[in-house]
Structure formats: C-alpha cells, structure tokens
Amino acid sequence: MKPRKSEERLPGRAAALLLVLCVSGMRAETARYSVPEEAERGSVVANIAKDLGLTGEELLARQARVVPEGEKQYLQLNQRTGDLAVREQMDREELCGQSEPCL
C-alpha cells in the first residue's frame, strides 16, 4: 500500500515545527540597571539570573556575558551565581562629559 501524499510530508512538517519551537526559545534579552558612580569594585548591582527567570547553570549553558559599548569593561557577570558586579569604578565625567542625563 502506497502512503498518501499528506503522510509523506509529515516528517518534514514535524522537523519544521520542532525547528520553530527550538528557535522560538532562543532570544536576546536586554536589561538596564542603575549603578551609583561611587560603587566600589565587587559591589553587586543585580542578580541577572533571577531577573531573567533563569538559574546560574542556565546562564553558564547559554554562555551569558556582558558586552561593553566602549573600551572598558565596567561590569562583570558571575555565570554560576548570576550576580552582575562592578569590575571597575565608573567616573561620570569620563563616561558622559557634561551631558545630562548620563545614561
């Protein structure tokens, strides 16, 4: 007995559906946090894992990282705990000059 045409396409459709479900689970997240200018090295700014609803293991598996906009890396992410901490003290004048507000 020869399969009907619609039955022949099922594996292809199932693969396409699986691909869509997998890809829909991947997305980039953007988060913004305020950091006082006086914050010292090692000061915890936030727990990224908790804010994103993930565990530290998931951050590690997804290779989460902080991508700086400039040359200096002011923040660091502990992938195991999800803590975002100050890596280098920030100087408002160096970052923003005289512009208001400084973002």
Coordinates of C-alpha atoms in Angstrom, one line a residue:
M1 CA 0.0 0.0 0.0
K2 CA 1.4 3.3 -1.0
P3 CA 1.3 6.1 1.6
R4 CA -0.9 9.2 0.8
K5 CA 0.9 12.3 -0.2
S6 CA 0.0 14.1 3.0
E7 CA 1.5 11.2 5.0
E8 CA 4.8 11.5 3.1
R9 CA 5.3 15.2 4.2
L10 CA 4.7 14.6 7.9
P11 CA 8.3 14.0 8.9
G12 CA 9.3 17.3 7.1
R13 CA 6.5 19.2 8.8
A14 CA 7.4 17.7 12.2
A15 CA 11.0 18.7 11.7
A16 CA 9.9 22.2 10.7
L17 CA 7.7 22.5 13.8
L18 CA 10.5 21.2 16.0
L19 CA 12.9 23.8 14.5
V20 CA 10.4 26.6 15.1
L21 CA 9.9 25.6 18.7
C22 CA 13.6 25.4 19.3
V23 CA 14.4 28.7 17.7
S24 CA 11.5 30.5 19.5
G25 CA 13.1 29.6 22.8
M26 CA 16.3 31.4 21.9
R27 CA 16.2 35.2 22.1
A28 CA 18.4 38.0 23.3
E29 CA 17.5 39.8 26.5
T30 CA 18.4 43.4 27.2
A31 CA 18.4 44.7 30.8
R32 CA 19.2 48.1 32.2
Y33 CA 20.4 48.8 35.7
S34 CA 21.5 51.9 37.6
V35 CA 24.9 51.9 39.1
P36 CA 26.0 54.7 41.6
E37 CA 29.1 56.4 40.5
E38 CA 30.7 55.7 43.8
A39 CA 30.1 51.9 43.7
E40 CA 33.3 50.1 44.5
R41 CA 34.8 47.1 42.8
G42 CA 33.0 43.9 43.6
S43 CA 29.7 45.7 44.5
V44 CA 26.7 43.6 43.3
V45 CA 24.4 45.6 41.0
A46 CA 21.8 42.9 40.4
N47 CA 21.2 39.2 40.0
I48 CA 20.7 38.7 36.3
A49 CA 19.6 35.1 36.6
K50 CA 16.8 36.0 39.0
D51 CA 15.7 38.9 36.8
L52 CA 15.6 36.7 33.7
G53 CA 14.0 33.8 35.5
L54 CA 17.0 31.5 34.9
T55 CA 19.4 29.6 37.1
G56 CA 23.1 30.1 37.1
E57 CA 23.6 26.8 35.4
E58 CA 21.3 28.0 32.5
L59 CA 23.4 31.3 32.2
L60 CA 26.5 29.2 32.0
A61 CA 25.0 26.8 29.4
R62 CA 23.8 29.8 27.3
Q63 CA 27.2 31.5 27.7
A64 CA 25.7 34.7 29.1
R65 CA 28.0 37.6 29.0
V66 CA 28.2 41.4 29.4
V67 CA 29.1 43.2 26.2
P68 CA 30.6 46.6 26.8
E69 CA 29.7 49.5 24.5
G70 CA 33.1 51.2 25.0
E71 CA 36.7 50.1 25.6
K72 CA 36.4 49.4 29.3
Q73 CA 34.5 46.6 30.9
Y74 CA 32.9 48.2 33.9
L75 CA 30.7 45.2 34.9
Q76 CA 31.3 41.5 35.2
L77 CA 28.9 38.6 35.3
N78 CA 29.4 35.6 37.5
Q79 CA 27.7 32.9 35.3
R80 CA 27.5 30.5 38.2
T81 CA 25.5 32.8 40.6
G82 CA 24.0 35.3 38.1
D83 CA 25.5 38.2 40.0
L84 CA 26.3 41.3 38.0
A85 CA 29.1 43.2 39.8
V86 CA 31.2 46.3 39.4
R87 CA 34.5 45.4 37.8
E88 CA 35.9 48.9 37.5
Q89 CA 34.7 52.0 39.3
M90 CA 32.9 54.4 37.0
D91 CA 33.6 58.1 36.5
R92 CA 30.6 60.1 35.3
E93 CA 32.7 62.8 33.7
E94 CA 34.8 60.3 31.9
L95 CA 31.8 58.4 30.6
C96 CA 29.4 61.3 29.8
G97 CA 31.3 64.6 29.9
Q98 CA 28.8 67.4 30.6
S99 CA 25.7 65.8 29.0
E100 CA 22.6 65.4 31.1
P101 CA 21.2 62.9 31.8
C102 CA 24.1 60.4 31.8
L103 CA 22.9 57.0 30.6

